[in-house]
Amino acid sequence: MPIPDQRYPTMADVAERAGVSVSTVSRTLRGMSTVSPEARRRVEQAARDLEFVVSRQASSLVTGRTGNVAVLAPTLSSWFVGCVLQGLSTQLSGAGLDLLIYPVAELAEREAFFERLPARRNADALMVLSFDLTEEETARLDGLGMPVVYVSRKVEGRPSVYVDDVAGGSAATRHLLNLGHRRIAYLCGSRSAGFTYSSRQRRTGCLQALEAAGTEPALVREVPRGRRETLEAIGDMTSLSDPPTAVFAETDELALELLTALREARIEVPEQLSVVGFDDHPVAEWARLTTVAQDPVSLGTVAGGLVTDLIADPEADPAPHREMPLRLIPRASTVRPGG
């Protein structure tokens, strides 16, 4: 049996029901301020009565907007990135915007993205999440002609939502210094793209705190992800004539991997080696890991609010900064040297 044709309401139907022109309906539904409050009320009521929905394609032709926000991310396998995307997605969804994600983990993917810049034609704004860019890449993004918001990194003269990684690195190191540690190692992961900015900043904070305390500089160890590589790093550190008594790992994920390897090497934490992480991963509390806590979901939520404001108001402050809080959470993985 054939399905009868179903006619969907149009702007003309809304205009007729509200007693206004089609252009007034268009301006009302686009959120323009040149519509009187009474006309706006009638149009919105008529649209509700008729269950009228503006198609994304038609809206794009009228406004020049796609309704999409693009995100450039170095990976999708990170807990931190997933939490930021969760907050960002919720905020954008509430504003009627869709999320496009461009994961760029390999060098070839990175080069292709900056060569083609697909966000230029597919999105109304670009979010750069936990990405360490070159000056040339930043200049390429400056030329997109759309809002570009940096998340988990402060970029001068550009919209940014971030934590102070230098201050966080200093806080973690001062915690160890205040416990009496003087031989401290900084452990960081080796990555092909992204994240290195936060790692460098946290390392800078660590070195600054050690210098201010007049103690030895940190032992810096770069560790590829993997059980064997982490065990090798532990072997390197513990075979020194003056081994570290504490380790500051750049992320909780790396710190948790380190705790597993230390257990396998039968090195007691914290009696023989204190460990501090960064992020406050959900497993960190269960593992009793001392950490510098941030809230990545809130980071994404605030960044989403910032980008929607910039899309809605091109005359807004072009380079707002939002610094998110950090706090040290001491747990059982750190004690005075010797336990």
mmCIF file of C-alpha atoms in Angstrom:
data_model
loop_
_atom_site.group_PDB
_atom_site.id
_atom_site.type_symbol
_atom_site.label_atom_id
_atom_site.label_comp_id
_atom_site.label_asym_id
_atom_site.label_seq_id
_atom_site.Cartn_x
_atom_site.Cartn_y
_atom_site.Cartn_z
ATOM 1 C CA MET A 1 0.000 0.000 0.000
ATOM 2 C CA PRO A 2 1.574 3.315 -1.017
ATOM 3 C CA ILE A 3 2.402 5.776 1.738
ATOM 4 C CA PRO A 4 0.557 9.052 1.175
ATOM 5 C CA ASP A 5 2.682 12.115 0.561
ATOM 6 C CA GLN A 6 3.434 13.993 3.747
ATOM 7 C CA ARG A 7 3.895 17.741 3.461
ATOM 8 C CA TYR A 8 6.176 19.296 6.044
ATOM 9 C CA PRO A 9 5.553 22.881 7.205
ATOM 10 C CA THR A 10 7.614 25.626 5.590
ATOM 11 C CA MET A 11 8.682 29.113 6.638
ATOM 12 C CA ALA A 12 5.747 30.419 4.598
ATOM 13 C CA ASP A 13 3.360 28.346 6.738
ATOM 14 C CA VAL A 14 4.927 29.728 9.913
ATOM 15 C CA ALA A 15 4.725 33.278 8.541
ATOM 16 C CA GLU A 16 1.031 32.869 7.635
ATOM 17 C CA ARG A 17 0.137 31.468 11.048
ATOM 18 C CA ALA A 18 2.101 34.192 12.896
ATOM 19 C CA GLY A 19 0.820 36.988 10.663
ATOM 20 C CA VAL A 20 4.308 38.180 9.667
ATOM 21 C CA SER A 21 6.524 38.087 6.587
ATOM 22 C CA VAL A 22 8.757 35.154 5.648
ATOM 23 C CA SER A 23 11.825 37.386 6.154
ATOM 24 C CA THR A 24 10.681 38.072 9.743
ATOM 25 C CA VAL A 25 10.430 34.322 10.355
ATOM 26 C CA SER A 26 13.920 33.845 8.923
ATOM 27 C CA ARG A 27 15.407 36.617 11.058
ATOM 28 C CA THR A 28 13.677 35.296 14.184
ATOM 29 C CA LEU A 29 14.859 31.734 13.740
ATOM 30 C CA ARG A 30 18.391 32.963 13.057
ATOM 31 C CA GLY A 31 18.368 34.748 16.426
ATOM 32 C CA MET A 32 18.758 38.248 14.972
ATOM 33 C CA SER A 33 17.993 41.208 17.224
ATOM 34 C CA THR A 34 16.086 43.205 14.551
ATOM 35 C CA VAL A 35 12.775 41.491 15.403
ATOM 36 C CA SER A 36 10.345 43.020 17.883
ATOM 37 C CA PRO A 37 9.596 40.982 21.032
ATOM 38 C CA GLU A 38 5.936 40.568 20.041
ATOM 39 C CA ALA A 39 6.771 39.337 16.524
ATOM 40 C CA ARG A 40 9.386 36.989 17.956
ATOM 41 C CA ARG A 41 6.842 35.547 20.385
ATOM 42 C CA ARG A 42 4.282 34.923 17.601
ATOM 43 C CA VAL A 43 6.858 33.317 15.303
ATOM 44 C CA GLU A 44 8.222 31.016 18.007
ATOM 45 C CA GLN A 45 4.696 29.991 19.018
ATOM 46 C CA ALA A 46 3.705 29.323 15.401
ATOM 47 C CA ALA A 47 6.854 27.250 14.847
ATOM 48 C CA ARG A 48 6.043 25.162 17.934
ATOM 49 C CA ASP A 49 2.418 24.694 16.876
ATOM 50 C CA LEU A 50 3.441 23.532 13.405
ATOM 51 C CA GLU A 51 6.420 21.496 14.701
ATOM 52 C CA PHE A 52 8.580 23.413 12.238
ATOM 53 C CA VAL A 53 12.278 22.511 12.135
ATOM 54 C CA VAL A 54 14.901 24.442 10.175
ATOM 55 C CA SER A 55 17.000 22.014 8.133
ATOM 56 C CA ARG A 56 20.760 22.204 8.684
ATOM 57 C CA GLN A 57 21.304 22.603 4.925
ATOM 58 C CA ALA A 58 18.842 25.475 4.591
ATOM 59 C CA SER A 59 20.225 27.201 7.667
ATOM 60 C CA SER A 60 23.735 26.920 6.269
ATOM 61 C CA LEU A 61 22.683 28.579 3.012
ATOM 62 C CA VAL A 62 21.102 31.464 4.905
ATOM 63 C CA THR A 63 23.683 31.999 7.652
ATOM 64 C CA GLY A 64 26.852 30.635 6.053
ATOM 65 C CA ARG A 65 27.296 28.341 9.073
ATOM 66 C CA THR A 66 27.672 24.576 9.107
ATOM 67 C CA GLY A 67 26.574 23.920 12.683
ATOM 68 C CA ASN A 68 29.778 21.950 13.262
ATOM 69 C CA VAL A 69 32.752 22.493 15.564
ATOM 70 C CA ALA A 70 35.955 20.656 14.642
ATOM 71 C CA VAL A 71 38.453 19.284 17.166
ATOM 72 C CA LEU A 72 42.109 18.577 16.405
ATOM 73 C CA ALA A 73 43.397 15.944 18.861
ATOM 74 C CA PRO A 74 46.678 14.006 19.045
ATOM 75 C CA THR A 75 44.950 10.754 20.062
ATOM 76 C CA LEU A 76 41.593 9.253 21.004
ATOM 77 C CA SER A 77 43.060 6.588 23.300
ATOM 78 C CA SER A 78 43.846 8.947 26.195
ATOM 79 C CA TRP A 79 41.579 9.102 29.241
ATOM 80 C CA PHE A 80 42.260 12.844 29.482
ATOM 81 C CA VAL A 81 41.245 13.522 25.863
ATOM 82 C CA GLY A 82 38.100 11.413 26.282
ATOM 83 C CA CYS A 83 37.028 13.413 29.342
ATOM 84 C CA VAL A 84 37.597 16.755 27.599
ATOM 85 C CA LEU A 85 35.567 15.571 24.596
ATOM 86 C CA GLN A 86 32.788 14.462 26.943
ATOM 87 C CA GLY A 87 32.453 17.945 28.452
ATOM 88 C CA LEU A 88 32.829 19.605 25.067
ATOM 89 C CA SER A 89 30.229 17.380 23.381
ATOM 90 C CA THR A 90 27.639 17.998 26.096
ATOM 91 C CA GLN A 91 28.107 21.763 25.902
ATOM 92 C CA LEU A 92 27.976 21.898 22.094
ATOM 93 C CA SER A 93 24.952 19.606 21.924
ATOM 94 C CA GLY A 94 23.074 21.976 24.213
ATOM 95 C CA ALA A 95 23.851 24.797 21.778
ATOM 96 C CA GLY A 96 22.658 22.786 18.758
ATOM 97 C CA LEU A 97 26.185 22.191 17.437
ATOM 98 C CA ASP A 98 27.747 18.963 16.214
ATOM 99 C CA LEU A 99 31.272 17.737 16.886
ATOM 100 C CA LEU A 100 33.784 16.752 14.195
ATOM 101 C CA ILE A 101 36.960 15.079 15.485
ATOM 102 C CA TYR A 102 40.232 14.967 13.564
ATOM 103 C CA PRO A 103 42.597 12.580 15.397
ATOM 104 C CA VAL A 104 46.160 13.264 14.240
ATOM 105 C CA ALA A 105 48.491 10.751 15.885
ATOM 106 C CA GLU A 106 51.029 10.159 13.124
ATOM 107 C CA LEU A 107 53.316 12.603 11.343
ATOM 108 C CA ALA A 108 51.763 11.845 7.926
ATOM 109 C CA GLU A 109 48.265 12.549 9.275
ATOM 110 C CA ARG A 110 49.489 15.782 10.810
ATOM 111 C CA GLU A 111 51.072 16.971 7.567
ATOM 112 C CA ALA A 112 47.920 16.080 5.614
ATOM 113 C CA PHE A 113 45.688 17.990 8.031
ATOM 114 C CA PHE A 114 47.726 21.186 7.845
ATOM 115 C CA GLU A 115 48.048 20.856 4.089
ATOM 116 C CA ARG A 116 44.293 20.490 3.448
ATOM 117 C CA LEU A 117 42.837 22.195 6.559
ATOM 118 C CA PRO A 118 39.497 20.363 6.146
ATOM 119 C CA ALA A 119 37.951 22.293 9.047
ATOM 120 C CA ARG A 120 37.875 25.396 6.813
ATOM 121 C CA ARG A 121 34.897 24.091 4.816
ATOM 122 C CA ASN A 122 33.386 21.662 7.318
ATOM 123 C CA ALA A 123 33.110 23.669 10.550
ATOM 124 C CA ASP A 124 32.352 27.052 12.102
ATOM 125 C CA ALA A 125 35.224 26.854 14.600
ATOM 126 C CA LEU A 126 38.233 24.704 15.461
ATOM 127 C CA MET A 127 39.296 23.446 18.886
ATOM 128 C CA VAL A 128 42.971 22.471 19.260
ATOM 129 C CA LEU A 129 43.112 19.931 22.086
ATOM 130 C CA SER A 130 46.371 19.179 23.922
ATOM 131 C CA PHE A 131 48.410 19.807 20.801
ATOM 132 C CA ASP A 132 51.932 21.168 20.619
ATOM 133 C CA LEU A 133 52.073 23.221 17.402
ATOM 134 C CA THR A 134 54.940 24.786 15.517
ATOM 135 C CA GLU A 135 54.883 28.509 14.706
ATOM 136 C CA GLU A 136 54.124 27.659 11.069
ATOM 137 C CA GLU A 137 51.183 25.443 12.046
ATOM 138 C CA THR A 138 49.809 28.122 14.367
ATOM 139 C CA ALA A 139 50.053 30.675 11.548
ATOM 140 C CA ARG A 140 48.143 28.314 9.247
ATOM 141 C CA LEU A 141 45.329 28.103 11.787
ATOM 142 C CA ASP A 142 45.336 31.890 12.235
ATOM 143 C CA GLY A 143 44.475 32.149 8.536
ATOM 144 C CA LEU A 144 41.380 29.945 8.724
ATOM 145 C CA GLY A 145 39.028 32.903 9.147
ATOM 146 C CA MET A 146 37.125 31.220 11.999
ATOM 147 C CA PRO A 147 37.450 31.062 15.801
ATOM 148 C CA VAL A 148 40.302 28.769 16.870
ATOM 149 C CA VAL A 149 40.245 27.867 20.576
ATOM 150 C CA TYR A 150 43.215 26.190 22.260
ATOM 151 C CA VAL A 151 42.349 23.684 24.991
ATOM 152 C CA SER A 152 44.856 22.530 27.645
ATOM 153 C CA ARG A 153 47.349 25.098 26.453
ATOM 154 C CA LYS A 154 47.645 28.862 26.874
ATOM 155 C CA VAL A 155 48.457 30.614 23.600
ATOM 156 C CA GLU A 156 49.041 34.351 23.828
ATOM 157 C CA GLY A 157 46.727 36.445 21.685
ATOM 158 C CA ARG A 158 44.366 33.520 21.022
ATOM 159 C CA PRO A 159 41.353 32.059 22.880
ATOM 160 C CA SER A 160 42.623 29.493 25.399
ATOM 161 C CA VAL A 161 41.267 27.271 28.176
ATOM 162 C CA TYR A 162 44.033 25.695 30.239
ATOM 163 C CA VAL A 163 45.620 24.846 33.567
ATOM 164 C CA ASP A 164 48.939 26.286 34.713
ATOM 165 C CA ASP A 165 51.129 23.234 34.097
ATOM 166 C CA VAL A 166 54.235 25.049 35.373
ATOM 167 C CA ALA A 167 52.518 25.778 38.691
ATOM 168 C CA GLY A 168 51.279 22.176 38.857
ATOM 169 C CA GLY A 169 54.770 20.812 38.250
ATOM 170 C CA SER A 170 56.157 23.103 40.947
ATOM 171 C CA ALA A 171 53.460 22.040 43.434
ATOM 172 C CA ALA A 172 54.169 18.339 42.897
ATOM 173 C CA THR A 173 57.905 18.876 43.343
ATOM 174 C CA ARG A 174 57.528 21.107 46.418
ATOM 175 C CA HIS A 175 55.398 18.396 48.001
ATOM 176 C CA LEU A 176 58.303 15.969 47.614
ATOM 177 C CA LEU A 177 60.837 18.556 48.774
ATOM 178 C CA ASN A 178 58.761 19.340 51.868
ATOM 179 C CA LEU A 179 58.795 15.638 52.720
ATOM 180 C CA GLY A 180 62.595 15.779 52.629
ATOM 181 C CA HIS A 181 63.366 14.355 49.180
ATOM 182 C CA ARG A 182 66.368 15.879 47.436
ATOM 183 C CA ARG A 183 66.994 13.376 44.653
ATOM 184 C CA ILE A 184 63.912 13.553 42.393
ATOM 185 C CA ALA A 185 63.341 12.086 38.924
ATOM 186 C CA TYR A 186 60.940 13.449 36.307
ATOM 187 C CA LEU A 187 59.384 10.727 34.147
ATOM 188 C CA CYS A 188 57.746 11.575 30.825
ATOM 189 C CA GLY A 189 56.413 9.554 27.909
ATOM 190 C CA SER A 190 57.789 9.726 24.387
ATOM 191 C CA ARG A 191 55.150 10.656 21.811
ATOM 192 C CA SER A 192 55.233 11.444 18.114
ATOM 193 C CA ALA A 193 52.620 14.222 18.257
ATOM 194 C CA GLY A 194 50.909 16.445 20.810
ATOM 195 C CA PHE A 195 51.071 16.459 24.609
ATOM 196 C CA THR A 196 54.728 17.464 24.719
ATOM 197 C CA TYR A 197 53.765 21.053 25.551
ATOM 198 C CA SER A 198 52.163 20.087 28.885
ATOM 199 C CA SER A 199 55.036 17.715 29.608
ATOM 200 C CA ARG A 200 57.635 20.453 29.016
ATOM 201 C CA GLN A 201 55.688 22.889 31.182
ATOM 202 C CA ARG A 202 55.402 20.415 34.057
ATOM 203 C CA ARG A 203 59.095 19.653 33.747
ATOM 204 C CA THR A 204 59.833 23.394 33.848
ATOM 205 C CA GLY A 205 57.833 23.706 37.059
ATOM 206 C CA CYS A 206 59.715 20.767 38.552
ATOM 207 C CA LEU A 207 63.106 22.269 37.702
ATOM 208 C CA GLN A 208 62.101 25.698 39.011
ATOM 209 C CA ALA A 209 61.052 24.236 42.367
ATOM 210 C CA LEU A 210 64.312 22.285 42.673
ATOM 211 C CA GLU A 211 66.380 25.342 41.775
ATOM 212 C CA ALA A 212 64.506 27.482 44.320
ATOM 213 C CA ALA A 213 65.253 24.845 46.966
ATOM 214 C CA GLY A 214 68.941 24.854 46.050
ATOM 215 C CA THR A 215 69.002 21.121 45.423
ATOM 216 C CA GLU A 216 70.163 18.963 42.523
ATOM 217 C CA PRO A 217 68.345 19.171 39.164
ATOM 218 C CA ALA A 218 65.853 16.463 38.328
ATOM 219 C CA LEU A 219 66.838 13.228 36.633
ATOM 220 C CA VAL A 220 64.760 13.369 33.437
ATOM 221 C CA ARG A 221 63.786 10.035 31.904
ATOM 222 C CA GLU A 222 61.738 9.674 28.706
ATOM 223 C CA VAL A 223 59.882 6.368 28.589
ATOM 224 C CA PRO A 224 58.090 4.826 25.578
ATOM 225 C CA ARG A 225 54.786 3.314 26.697
ATOM 226 C CA GLY A 226 55.175 -0.335 27.616
ATOM 227 C CA ARG A 227 55.950 -2.608 30.543
ATOM 228 C CA ARG A 228 59.463 -3.545 29.382
ATOM 229 C CA GLU A 229 60.433 0.077 28.703
ATOM 230 C CA THR A 230 59.198 1.191 32.121
ATOM 231 C CA LEU A 231 61.140 -1.588 33.810
ATOM 232 C CA GLU A 232 64.268 -0.520 31.912
ATOM 233 C CA ALA A 233 63.782 3.067 33.124
ATOM 234 C CA ILE A 234 63.503 1.802 36.700
ATOM 235 C CA GLY A 235 66.683 -0.201 36.219
ATOM 236 C CA ASP A 236 68.495 2.899 34.907
ATOM 237 C CA MET A 237 67.444 4.968 37.923
ATOM 238 C CA THR A 238 68.072 2.379 40.625
ATOM 239 C CA SER A 239 71.498 1.446 39.253
ATOM 240 C CA LEU A 240 72.838 4.974 39.808
ATOM 241 C CA SER A 241 75.348 5.495 42.615
ATOM 242 C CA ASP A 242 72.954 8.068 44.074
ATOM 243 C CA PRO A 243 69.473 6.902 42.960
ATOM 244 C CA PRO A 244 66.355 9.060 43.274
ATOM 245 C CA THR A 245 64.128 8.676 46.288
ATOM 246 C CA ALA A 246 61.065 10.079 44.501
ATOM 247 C CA VAL A 247 59.585 10.224 40.991
ATOM 248 C CA PHE A 248 57.246 12.825 39.517
ATOM 249 C CA ALA A 249 55.458 11.278 36.521
ATOM 250 C CA GLU A 250 53.961 13.684 33.970
ATOM 251 C CA THR A 251 50.533 11.947 34.002
ATOM 252 C CA ASP A 252 48.646 9.565 36.260
ATOM 253 C CA GLU A 253 48.504 7.033 33.430
ATOM 254 C CA LEU A 254 52.307 6.939 33.360
ATOM 255 C CA ALA A 255 52.488 6.938 37.180
ATOM 256 C CA LEU A 256 50.101 3.975 37.378
ATOM 257 C CA GLU A 257 52.181 2.107 34.817
ATOM 258 C CA LEU A 258 55.238 2.922 36.939
ATOM 259 C CA LEU A 259 53.571 1.572 40.102
ATOM 260 C CA THR A 260 52.875 -1.732 38.337
ATOM 261 C CA ALA A 261 56.479 -2.000 37.143
ATOM 262 C CA LEU A 262 57.856 -1.123 40.601
ATOM 263 C CA ARG A 263 55.734 -3.859 42.137
ATOM 264 C CA GLU A 264 57.132 -6.335 39.618
ATOM 265 C CA ALA A 265 60.679 -5.142 40.423
ATOM 266 C CA ARG A 266 59.888 -5.580 44.167
ATOM 267 C CA ILE A 267 60.594 -1.947 44.936
ATOM 268 C CA GLU A 268 58.302 -0.803 47.720
ATOM 269 C CA VAL A 269 56.177 2.336 47.235
ATOM 270 C CA PRO A 270 56.473 4.617 49.110
ATOM 271 C CA GLU A 271 59.040 3.115 51.503
ATOM 272 C CA GLN A 272 61.786 2.899 48.873
ATOM 273 C CA LEU A 273 60.431 5.273 46.226
ATOM 274 C CA SER A 274 57.728 7.949 46.467
ATOM 275 C CA VAL A 275 55.601 8.572 43.347
ATOM 276 C CA VAL A 276 53.526 11.609 42.304
ATOM 277 C CA GLY A 277 51.290 11.818 39.230
ATOM 278 C CA PHE A 278 49.267 14.501 37.464
ATOM 279 C CA ASP A 279 45.540 14.598 36.466
ATOM 280 C CA ASP A 280 43.653 12.618 39.182
ATOM 281 C CA HIS A 281 42.676 9.704 36.968
ATOM 282 C CA PRO A 282 39.744 7.687 38.466
ATOM 283 C CA VAL A 283 42.144 4.815 39.263
ATOM 284 C CA ALA A 284 44.514 7.166 41.126
ATOM 285 C CA GLU A 285 42.370 7.169 44.269
ATOM 286 C CA TRP A 286 42.079 3.378 44.236
ATOM 287 C CA ALA A 287 45.873 3.099 43.782
ATOM 288 C CA ARG A 288 46.383 5.664 46.601
ATOM 289 C CA LEU A 289 48.453 7.800 44.224
ATOM 290 C CA THR A 290 49.442 11.313 45.231
ATOM 291 C CA THR A 291 48.581 13.581 42.310
ATOM 292 C CA VAL A 292 48.016 17.108 41.029
ATOM 293 C CA ALA A 293 44.310 17.099 40.179
ATOM 294 C CA GLN A 294 42.572 18.836 37.316
ATOM 295 C CA ASP A 295 39.040 18.376 35.941
ATOM 296 C CA PRO A 296 39.204 17.569 32.204
ATOM 297 C CA VAL A 297 35.409 17.338 31.840
ATOM 298 C CA SER A 298 35.051 20.904 33.144
ATOM 299 C CA LEU A 299 37.903 21.933 30.861
ATOM 300 C CA GLY A 300 35.848 20.707 27.893
ATOM 301 C CA THR A 301 32.644 22.286 29.191
ATOM 302 C CA VAL A 302 34.241 25.712 29.612
ATOM 303 C CA ALA A 303 35.949 25.447 26.213
ATOM 304 C CA GLY A 304 32.604 24.534 24.627
ATOM 305 C CA GLY A 305 30.932 27.562 26.174
ATOM 306 C CA LEU A 306 33.748 29.789 24.961
ATOM 307 C CA VAL A 307 33.588 28.563 21.361
ATOM 308 C CA THR A 308 29.789 28.875 21.167
ATOM 309 C CA ASP A 309 30.067 32.479 22.402
ATOM 310 C CA LEU A 310 32.679 33.249 19.740
ATOM 311 C CA ILE A 311 30.542 31.700 16.991
ATOM 312 C CA ALA A 312 27.423 33.578 18.100
ATOM 313 C CA ASP A 313 29.169 36.944 18.510
ATOM 314 C CA PRO A 314 31.986 37.683 16.056
ATOM 315 C CA GLU A 315 32.534 41.015 17.852
ATOM 316 C CA ALA A 316 33.333 39.342 21.178
ATOM 317 C CA ASP A 317 36.784 39.497 22.784
ATOM 318 C CA PRO A 318 38.923 37.686 20.179
ATOM 319 C CA ALA A 319 41.378 36.233 22.693
ATOM 320 C CA PRO A 320 39.717 35.392 26.022
ATOM 321 C CA HIS A 321 41.668 33.232 28.468
ATOM 322 C CA ARG A 322 40.121 30.842 31.000
ATOM 323 C CA GLU A 323 42.486 29.335 33.568
ATOM 324 C CA MET A 324 41.119 26.256 35.336
ATOM 325 C CA PRO A 325 42.094 25.275 38.897
ATOM 326 C CA LEU A 326 44.641 22.702 40.045
ATOM 327 C CA ARG A 327 45.035 21.156 43.500
ATOM 328 C CA LEU A 328 47.494 18.734 45.056
ATOM 329 C CA ILE A 329 45.924 15.595 46.548
ATOM 330 C CA PRO A 330 48.371 13.793 48.904
ATOM 331 C CA ARG A 331 47.836 10.063 49.227
ATOM 332 C CA ALA A 332 49.816 7.049 50.387
ATOM 333 C CA SER A 333 52.306 6.929 47.485
ATOM 334 C CA THR A 334 54.500 9.650 49.047
ATOM 335 C CA VAL A 335 56.285 9.699 52.413
ATOM 336 C CA ARG A 336 59.535 11.018 53.849
ATOM 337 C CA PRO A 337 62.678 9.350 52.417
ATOM 338 C CA GLY A 338 63.185 5.965 54.041
ATOM 339 C CA GLY A 339 59.491 5.571 54.862
#
